[in-house]
Amino acid sequence: MEHLNQPFIVTFLSILLCIAAVNPSLALQKPSNQNQTMTYIESSCQGTRFPDLCIRCLARFSNSTIDGPQHLAHIALSVSLLRALKTRAYLVKVAKELEEFKNDRVYLTVQDCVMQLNDSVEQLCQSIKELRRINKSTIIDDNLLWHISNVETWVSTALTDASYCVQSFPGTNMSKRTATIKFKAQNVAEVTSNALNLFHRYASSYHVAARATMKP
C-alpha cells in the first residue's frame, strides 16, 4: 500500500488547504426567503447539463442567503470538491481491499482512478481559491480575465479526470463493487459539469463587459 501513501498525503494536505477556501462563504448565515432562494437555485440549474442533480445538490443551501451568481458558483464548486474527496476516499478503501490482487485489472484501474481523483481534488481546490481572488477584483482587465481563465481551465481538467475514471469501466456487465465505483465517479463528473456551467454563467458578464470596454 506504499504507492498509495503519497497520494493520500497529497489529498490530506489539499483538504487542509481547502478548508479555508470552502467554509467561510458556502452560505451566508443570515435570514433569507427560502422560497425565493430555492426559486433562484432552480432557475440557475435549468441551464446546466444535469439540472435535477444540480437542484438536489444545492437545495440544502436554500435556507441561507445566496448572494448572486459568484456565490452560487462558489457553493457548486465546493460541493463538487467534497464529492471528489469522498469518492477518492472510497477508492482508496477499495484499493486496500484489493491489494492482494495487485495484478488484477480492476485493482490497477482503481489505482489509476485514485490518481485521477487526486488531480480532480487539486484542480477544484485551486479553482475555489482563484474564484475568491476574482471576487476581490473591482477592475475588469487582463488580470481579471486571466483569473477567470484559470478557473475555467482547472474545473474543466477536474471534469476530464473524473470522466476518465468513469470511462475506465466500460459496459454494464460488472460486479456490484465496480458498478458502485463507476456510479460514484460519474456523480463527481456530473456535479463538476454543473459547477463549470454555473461558473461560465457568472463569468459571462465579465467577458461581455471586457468586450465592451475594448471596443474602439
PDB file of C-alpha atoms in Angstrom:
ATOM      1  CA  MET A   1       0.000   0.000   0.000  1.00  0.00           C
ATOM      2  CA  GLU A   2       3.068   2.215  -0.019  1.00  0.00           C
ATOM      3  CA  HIS A   3       2.237   3.512  -3.503  1.00  0.00           C
ATOM      4  CA  LEU A   4      -0.999   4.987  -2.117  1.00  0.00           C
ATOM      5  CA  ASN A   5       0.654   6.776   0.776  1.00  0.00           C
ATOM      6  CA  GLN A   6       1.889   9.717  -1.245  1.00  0.00           C
ATOM      7  CA  PRO A   7      -1.480  10.398  -2.950  1.00  0.00           C
ATOM      8  CA  PHE A   8      -3.168  10.076   0.440  1.00  0.00           C
ATOM      9  CA  ILE A   9      -0.801  12.642   1.947  1.00  0.00           C
ATOM     10  CA  VAL A  10      -1.329  14.964  -1.014  1.00  0.00           C
ATOM     11  CA  THR A  11      -5.101  14.756  -0.645  1.00  0.00           C
ATOM     12  CA  PHE A  12      -4.945  15.209   3.124  1.00  0.00           C
ATOM     13  CA  LEU A  13      -2.907  18.371   2.666  1.00  0.00           C
ATOM     14  CA  SER A  14      -5.345  19.505  -0.022  1.00  0.00           C
ATOM     15  CA  ILE A  15      -8.212  19.107   2.443  1.00  0.00           C
ATOM     16  CA  LEU A  16      -6.424  21.288   4.971  1.00  0.00           C
ATOM     17  CA  LEU A  17      -5.635  23.931   2.363  1.00  0.00           C
ATOM     18  CA  CYS A  18      -9.172  23.936   1.006  1.00  0.00           C
ATOM     19  CA  ILE A  19     -10.983  24.248   4.333  1.00  0.00           C
ATOM     20  CA  ALA A  20     -10.249  27.958   4.448  1.00  0.00           C
ATOM     21  CA  ALA A  21     -11.445  28.367   0.888  1.00  0.00           C
ATOM     22  CA  VAL A  22     -14.650  26.357   1.269  1.00  0.00           C
ATOM     23  CA  ASN A  23     -16.036  27.096   4.717  1.00  0.00           C
ATOM     24  CA  PRO A  24     -16.119  30.886   5.078  1.00  0.00           C
ATOM     25  CA  SER A  25     -18.796  31.650   2.493  1.00  0.00           C
ATOM     26  CA  LEU A  26     -20.586  28.467   1.488  1.00  0.00           C
ATOM     27  CA  ALA A  27     -23.826  30.099   2.565  1.00  0.00           C
ATOM     28  CA  LEU A  28     -24.371  33.427   4.213  1.00  0.00           C
ATOM     29  CA  GLN A  29     -25.902  32.702   7.592  1.00  0.00           C
ATOM     30  CA  LYS A  30     -28.497  35.446   7.699  1.00  0.00           C
ATOM     31  CA  PRO A  31     -32.289  35.485   7.366  1.00  0.00           C
ATOM     32  CA  SER A  32     -33.480  34.642   3.884  1.00  0.00           C
ATOM     33  CA  ASN A  33     -36.638  33.955   1.956  1.00  0.00           C
ATOM     34  CA  GLN A  34     -36.307  30.188   1.488  1.00  0.00           C
ATOM     35  CA  ASN A  35     -38.816  30.055  -1.360  1.00  0.00           C
ATOM     36  CA  GLN A  36     -37.048  32.888  -3.166  1.00  0.00           C
ATOM     37  CA  THR A  37     -33.635  31.273  -2.721  1.00  0.00           C
ATOM     38  CA  MET A  38     -34.968  27.913  -3.901  1.00  0.00           C
ATOM     39  CA  THR A  39     -36.503  29.564  -6.962  1.00  0.00           C
ATOM     40  CA  TYR A  40     -33.148  31.152  -7.735  1.00  0.00           C
ATOM     41  CA  ILE A  41     -31.399  27.775  -7.415  1.00  0.00           C
ATOM     42  CA  GLU A  42     -33.938  26.042  -9.661  1.00  0.00           C
ATOM     43  CA  SER A  43     -33.740  28.800 -12.267  1.00  0.00           C
ATOM     44  CA  SER A  44     -29.931  28.740 -12.283  1.00  0.00           C
ATOM     45  CA  CYS A  45     -29.803  24.943 -12.522  1.00  0.00           C
ATOM     46  CA  GLN A  46     -32.055  24.801 -15.583  1.00  0.00           C
ATOM     47  CA  GLY A  47     -29.150  25.830 -17.772  1.00  0.00           C
ATOM     48  CA  THR A  48     -26.887  23.032 -16.545  1.00  0.00           C
ATOM     49  CA  ARG A  49     -26.416  19.656 -18.180  1.00  0.00           C
ATOM     50  CA  PHE A  50     -27.851  17.777 -15.189  1.00  0.00           C
ATOM     51  CA  PRO A  51     -30.481  20.154 -13.733  1.00  0.00           C
ATOM     52  CA  ASP A  52     -32.174  17.695 -11.362  1.00  0.00           C
ATOM     53  CA  LEU A  53     -28.848  16.742  -9.801  1.00  0.00           C
ATOM     54  CA  CYS A  54     -27.893  20.408  -9.606  1.00  0.00           C
ATOM     55  CA  ILE A  55     -31.086  21.255  -7.700  1.00  0.00           C
ATOM     56  CA  ARG A  56     -30.685  18.312  -5.316  1.00  0.00           C
ATOM     57  CA  CYS A  57     -27.092  19.275  -4.509  1.00  0.00           C
ATOM     58  CA  LEU A  58     -27.827  22.944  -3.892  1.00  0.00           C
ATOM     59  CA  ALA A  59     -31.272  22.673  -2.285  1.00  0.00           C
ATOM     60  CA  ARG A  60     -29.793  22.227   1.193  1.00  0.00           C
ATOM     61  CA  PHE A  61     -28.472  25.788   0.962  1.00  0.00           C
ATOM     62  CA  SER A  62     -31.923  27.248   0.329  1.00  0.00           C
ATOM     63  CA  ASN A  63     -32.424  28.168   3.999  1.00  0.00           C
ATOM     64  CA  SER A  64     -29.492  30.599   3.779  1.00  0.00           C
ATOM     65  CA  THR A  65     -28.858  33.612   1.580  1.00  0.00           C
ATOM     66  CA  ILE A  66     -27.083  33.014  -1.726  1.00  0.00           C
ATOM     67  CA  ASP A  67     -25.536  36.299  -2.723  1.00  0.00           C
ATOM     68  CA  GLY A  68     -25.635  36.139  -6.506  1.00  0.00           C
ATOM     69  CA  PRO A  69     -24.010  34.080  -9.309  1.00  0.00           C
ATOM     70  CA  GLN A  70     -20.476  34.238  -7.890  1.00  0.00           C
ATOM     71  CA  HIS A  71     -21.612  32.894  -4.539  1.00  0.00           C
ATOM     72  CA  LEU A  72     -23.673  30.169  -6.230  1.00  0.00           C
ATOM     73  CA  ALA A  73     -20.672  29.146  -8.350  1.00  0.00           C
ATOM     74  CA  HIS A  74     -18.533  29.016  -5.205  1.00  0.00           C
ATOM     75  CA  ILE A  75     -21.067  26.749  -3.498  1.00  0.00           C
ATOM     76  CA  ALA A  76     -21.321  24.489  -6.562  1.00  0.00           C
ATOM     77  CA  LEU A  77     -17.543  24.137  -6.813  1.00  0.00           C
ATOM     78  CA  SER A  78     -17.318  23.389  -3.092  1.00  0.00           C
ATOM     79  CA  VAL A  79     -19.968  20.683  -3.403  1.00  0.00           C
ATOM     80  CA  SER A  80     -18.012  19.199  -6.303  1.00  0.00           C
ATOM     81  CA  LEU A  81     -14.809  19.245  -4.259  1.00  0.00           C
ATOM     82  CA  LEU A  82     -16.443  17.465  -1.325  1.00  0.00           C
ATOM     83  CA  ARG A  83     -17.911  14.809  -3.659  1.00  0.00           C
ATOM     84  CA  ALA A  84     -14.480  14.251  -5.187  1.00  0.00           C
ATOM     85  CA  LEU A  85     -12.879  13.904  -1.751  1.00  0.00           C
ATOM     86  CA  LYS A  86     -15.475  11.376  -0.595  1.00  0.00           C
ATOM     87  CA  THR A  87     -15.202   9.352  -3.794  1.00  0.00           C
ATOM     88  CA  ARG A  88     -11.436   9.303  -3.605  1.00  0.00           C
ATOM     89  CA  ALA A  89     -11.595   8.093  -0.001  1.00  0.00           C
ATOM     90  CA  TYR A  90     -13.889   5.262  -1.128  1.00  0.00           C
ATOM     91  CA  LEU A  91     -11.498   4.318  -3.931  1.00  0.00           C
ATOM     92  CA  VAL A  92      -8.549   4.198  -1.530  1.00  0.00           C
ATOM     93  CA  LYS A  93     -10.588   1.860   0.670  1.00  0.00           C
ATOM     94  CA  VAL A  94     -11.399  -0.402  -2.297  1.00  0.00           C
ATOM     95  CA  ALA A  95      -7.766  -0.412  -3.436  1.00  0.00           C
ATOM     96  CA  LYS A  96      -6.713  -1.557   0.009  1.00  0.00           C
ATOM     97  CA  GLU A  97      -9.268  -4.367  -0.074  1.00  0.00           C
ATOM     98  CA  LEU A  98      -7.970  -5.463  -3.484  1.00  0.00           C
ATOM     99  CA  GLU A  99      -4.295  -5.147  -2.552  1.00  0.00           C
ATOM    100  CA  GLU A 100      -3.702  -8.906  -2.602  1.00  0.00           C
ATOM    101  CA  PHE A 101      -4.731  -8.928  -6.288  1.00  0.00           C
ATOM    102  CA  LYS A 102      -2.112  -6.448  -7.453  1.00  0.00           C
ATOM    103  CA  ASN A 103      -2.045  -7.787 -10.986  1.00  0.00           C
ATOM    104  CA  ASP A 104      -5.824  -7.784 -11.332  1.00  0.00           C
ATOM    105  CA  ARG A 105      -7.195  -5.390 -13.960  1.00  0.00           C
ATOM    106  CA  VAL A 106      -9.819  -3.955 -11.594  1.00  0.00           C
ATOM    107  CA  TYR A 107      -7.187  -3.241  -8.946  1.00  0.00           C
ATOM    108  CA  LEU A 108      -4.959  -1.459 -11.452  1.00  0.00           C
ATOM    109  CA  THR A 109      -7.911   0.521 -12.770  1.00  0.00           C
ATOM    110  CA  VAL A 110      -8.960   1.578  -9.265  1.00  0.00           C
ATOM    111  CA  GLN A 111      -5.387   2.593  -8.534  1.00  0.00           C
ATOM    112  CA  ASP A 112      -5.412   4.751 -11.666  1.00  0.00           C
ATOM    113  CA  CYS A 113      -8.738   6.289 -10.648  1.00  0.00           C
ATOM    114  CA  VAL A 114      -7.280   7.250  -7.281  1.00  0.00           C
ATOM    115  CA  MET A 115      -4.661   9.285  -9.118  1.00  0.00           C
ATOM    116  CA  GLN A 116      -7.295  10.851 -11.358  1.00  0.00           C
ATOM    117  CA  LEU A 117      -9.430  11.856  -8.377  1.00  0.00           C
ATOM    118  CA  ASN A 118      -6.313  13.207  -6.673  1.00  0.00           C
ATOM    119  CA  ASP A 119      -5.894  15.519  -9.642  1.00  0.00           C
ATOM    120  CA  SER A 120      -9.578  16.495  -9.564  1.00  0.00           C
ATOM    121  CA  VAL A 121      -9.324  17.432  -5.889  1.00  0.00           C
ATOM    122  CA  GLU A 122      -6.273  19.588  -6.512  1.00  0.00           C
ATOM    123  CA  GLN A 123      -7.809  21.313  -9.536  1.00  0.00           C
ATOM    124  CA  LEU A 124     -11.081  22.059  -7.743  1.00  0.00           C
ATOM    125  CA  CYS A 125      -9.237  23.359  -4.702  1.00  0.00           C
ATOM    126  CA  GLN A 126      -7.222  25.729  -6.863  1.00  0.00           C
ATOM    127  CA  SER A 127     -10.317  26.902  -8.708  1.00  0.00           C
ATOM    128  CA  ILE A 128     -12.107  27.808  -5.461  1.00  0.00           C
ATOM    129  CA  LYS A 129      -9.129  29.830  -4.276  1.00  0.00           C
ATOM    130  CA  GLU A 130      -8.937  31.581  -7.647  1.00  0.00           C
ATOM    131  CA  LEU A 131     -12.649  32.375  -7.590  1.00  0.00           C
ATOM    132  CA  ARG A 132     -12.193  34.191  -4.297  1.00  0.00           C
ATOM    133  CA  ARG A 133      -9.436  36.276  -5.911  1.00  0.00           C
ATOM    134  CA  ILE A 134     -11.828  37.226  -8.721  1.00  0.00           C
ATOM    135  CA  ASN A 135     -14.382  38.408  -6.167  1.00  0.00           C
ATOM    136  CA  LYS A 136     -11.817  40.809  -4.699  1.00  0.00           C
ATOM    137  CA  SER A 137     -11.143  42.479  -8.037  1.00  0.00           C
ATOM    138  CA  THR A 138     -13.013  45.666  -8.925  1.00  0.00           C
ATOM    139  CA  ILE A 139     -11.411  46.349 -12.313  1.00  0.00           C
ATOM    140  CA  ILE A 140     -12.181  44.395 -15.476  1.00  0.00           C
ATOM    141  CA  ASP A 141      -8.766  43.993 -17.080  1.00  0.00           C
ATOM    142  CA  ASP A 142      -6.469  41.299 -18.474  1.00  0.00           C
ATOM    143  CA  ASN A 143      -5.505  40.228 -14.954  1.00  0.00           C
ATOM    144  CA  LEU A 144      -9.116  39.547 -14.018  1.00  0.00           C
ATOM    145  CA  LEU A 145      -9.740  37.657 -17.251  1.00  0.00           C
ATOM    146  CA  TRP A 146      -6.611  35.616 -16.543  1.00  0.00           C
ATOM    147  CA  HIS A 147      -8.042  34.559 -13.162  1.00  0.00           C
ATOM    148  CA  ILE A 148     -11.332  33.627 -14.845  1.00  0.00           C
ATOM    149  CA  SER A 149      -9.463  31.573 -17.449  1.00  0.00           C
ATOM    150  CA  ASN A 150      -7.599  29.769 -14.669  1.00  0.00           C
ATOM    151  CA  VAL A 151     -10.839  28.707 -13.002  1.00  0.00           C
ATOM    152  CA  GLU A 152     -12.330  27.528 -16.290  1.00  0.00           C
ATOM    153  CA  THR A 153      -9.190  25.536 -17.108  1.00  0.00           C
ATOM    154  CA  TRP A 154      -8.887  23.915 -13.683  1.00  0.00           C
ATOM    155  CA  VAL A 155     -12.549  22.927 -13.408  1.00  0.00           C
ATOM    156  CA  SER A 156     -12.500  21.572 -16.969  1.00  0.00           C
ATOM    157  CA  THR A 157      -9.436  19.497 -16.080  1.00  0.00           C
ATOM    158  CA  ALA A 158     -11.143  18.190 -12.927  1.00  0.00           C
ATOM    159  CA  LEU A 159     -14.119  17.175 -15.072  1.00  0.00           C
ATOM    160  CA  THR A 160     -11.837  15.412 -17.565  1.00  0.00           C
ATOM    161  CA  ASP A 161     -10.090  13.497 -14.756  1.00  0.00           C
ATOM    162  CA  ALA A 162     -13.373  12.284 -13.257  1.00  0.00           C
ATOM    163  CA  SER A 163     -14.728  11.368 -16.697  1.00  0.00           C
ATOM    164  CA  TYR A 164     -11.566   9.387 -17.451  1.00  0.00           C
ATOM    165  CA  CYS A 165     -12.210   7.309 -14.333  1.00  0.00           C
ATOM    166  CA  VAL A 166     -15.785   6.627 -15.482  1.00  0.00           C
ATOM    167  CA  GLN A 167     -14.600   5.576 -18.935  1.00  0.00           C
ATOM    168  CA  SER A 168     -12.154   3.134 -17.339  1.00  0.00           C
ATOM    169  CA  PHE A 169     -15.149   0.906 -16.538  1.00  0.00           C
ATOM    170  CA  PRO A 170     -16.900   0.372 -19.909  1.00  0.00           C
ATOM    171  CA  GLY A 171     -20.049  -1.647 -20.389  1.00  0.00           C
ATOM    172  CA  THR A 172     -22.757  -2.675 -17.931  1.00  0.00           C
ATOM    173  CA  ASN A 173     -21.816  -6.267 -17.118  1.00  0.00           C
ATOM    174  CA  MET A 174     -19.801  -5.678 -13.947  1.00  0.00           C
ATOM    175  CA  SER A 175     -19.687  -6.579 -10.269  1.00  0.00           C
ATOM    176  CA  LYS A 176     -21.625  -4.599  -7.670  1.00  0.00           C
ATOM    177  CA  ARG A 177     -18.424  -3.030  -6.354  1.00  0.00           C
ATOM    178  CA  THR A 178     -17.258  -1.995  -9.820  1.00  0.00           C
ATOM    179  CA  ALA A 179     -20.701  -0.561 -10.590  1.00  0.00           C
ATOM    180  CA  THR A 180     -20.550   1.437  -7.351  1.00  0.00           C
ATOM    181  CA  ILE A 181     -17.142   2.848  -8.274  1.00  0.00           C
ATOM    182  CA  LYS A 182     -18.401   3.869 -11.706  1.00  0.00           C
ATOM    183  CA  PHE A 183     -21.542   5.443 -10.227  1.00  0.00           C
ATOM    184  CA  LYS A 184     -19.571   7.494  -7.700  1.00  0.00           C
ATOM    185  CA  ALA A 185     -17.073   8.698 -10.298  1.00  0.00           C
ATOM    186  CA  GLN A 186     -19.939   9.527 -12.662  1.00  0.00           C
ATOM    187  CA  ASN A 187     -21.564  11.564  -9.897  1.00  0.00           C
ATOM    188  CA  VAL A 188     -18.364  13.567  -9.398  1.00  0.00           C
ATOM    189  CA  ALA A 189     -18.176  14.213 -13.146  1.00  0.00           C
ATOM    190  CA  GLU A 190     -21.800  15.340 -13.371  1.00  0.00           C
ATOM    191  CA  VAL A 191     -21.625  17.599 -10.309  1.00  0.00           C
ATOM    192  CA  THR A 192     -18.407  19.131 -11.650  1.00  0.00           C
ATOM    193  CA  SER A 193     -20.007  19.659 -15.063  1.00  0.00           C
ATOM    194  CA  ASN A 194     -22.831  21.568 -13.384  1.00  0.00           C
ATOM    195  CA  ALA A 195     -20.406  23.653 -11.341  1.00  0.00           C
ATOM    196  CA  LEU A 196     -18.475  24.542 -14.506  1.00  0.00           C
ATOM    197  CA  ASN A 197     -21.691  25.626 -16.210  1.00  0.00           C
ATOM    198  CA  LEU A 198     -22.687  27.829 -13.263  1.00  0.00           C
ATOM    199  CA  PHE A 199     -19.236  29.412 -13.268  1.00  0.00           C
ATOM    200  CA  HIS A 200     -19.452  30.046 -17.026  1.00  0.00           C
ATOM    201  CA  ARG A 201     -22.731  31.863 -16.436  1.00  0.00           C
ATOM    202  CA  TYR A 202     -21.159  34.002 -13.724  1.00  0.00           C
ATOM    203  CA  ALA A 203     -18.044  34.728 -15.802  1.00  0.00           C
ATOM    204  CA  SER A 204     -20.009  35.597 -18.949  1.00  0.00           C
ATOM    205  CA  SER A 205     -20.895  39.029 -17.572  1.00  0.00           C
ATOM    206  CA  TYR A 206     -17.188  39.822 -17.232  1.00  0.00           C
ATOM    207  CA  HIS A 207     -16.470  38.640 -20.763  1.00  0.00           C
ATOM    208  CA  VAL A 208     -19.287  40.838 -22.126  1.00  0.00           C
ATOM    209  CA  ALA A 209     -18.078  43.848 -20.114  1.00  0.00           C
ATOM    210  CA  ALA A 210     -14.496  43.259 -21.244  1.00  0.00           C
ATOM    211  CA  ARG A 211     -15.508  43.179 -24.911  1.00  0.00           C
ATOM    212  CA  ALA A 212     -17.489  46.396 -24.465  1.00  0.00           C
ATOM    213  CA  THR A 213     -14.513  48.065 -22.787  1.00  0.00           C
ATOM    214  CA  MET A 214     -12.108  47.002 -25.521  1.00  0.00           C
ATOM    215  CA  LYS A 215     -14.258  48.368 -28.366  1.00  0.00           C
ATOM    216  CA  PRO A 216     -12.550  51.238 -30.246  1.00  0.00           C
TER     217      PRO A 216
END
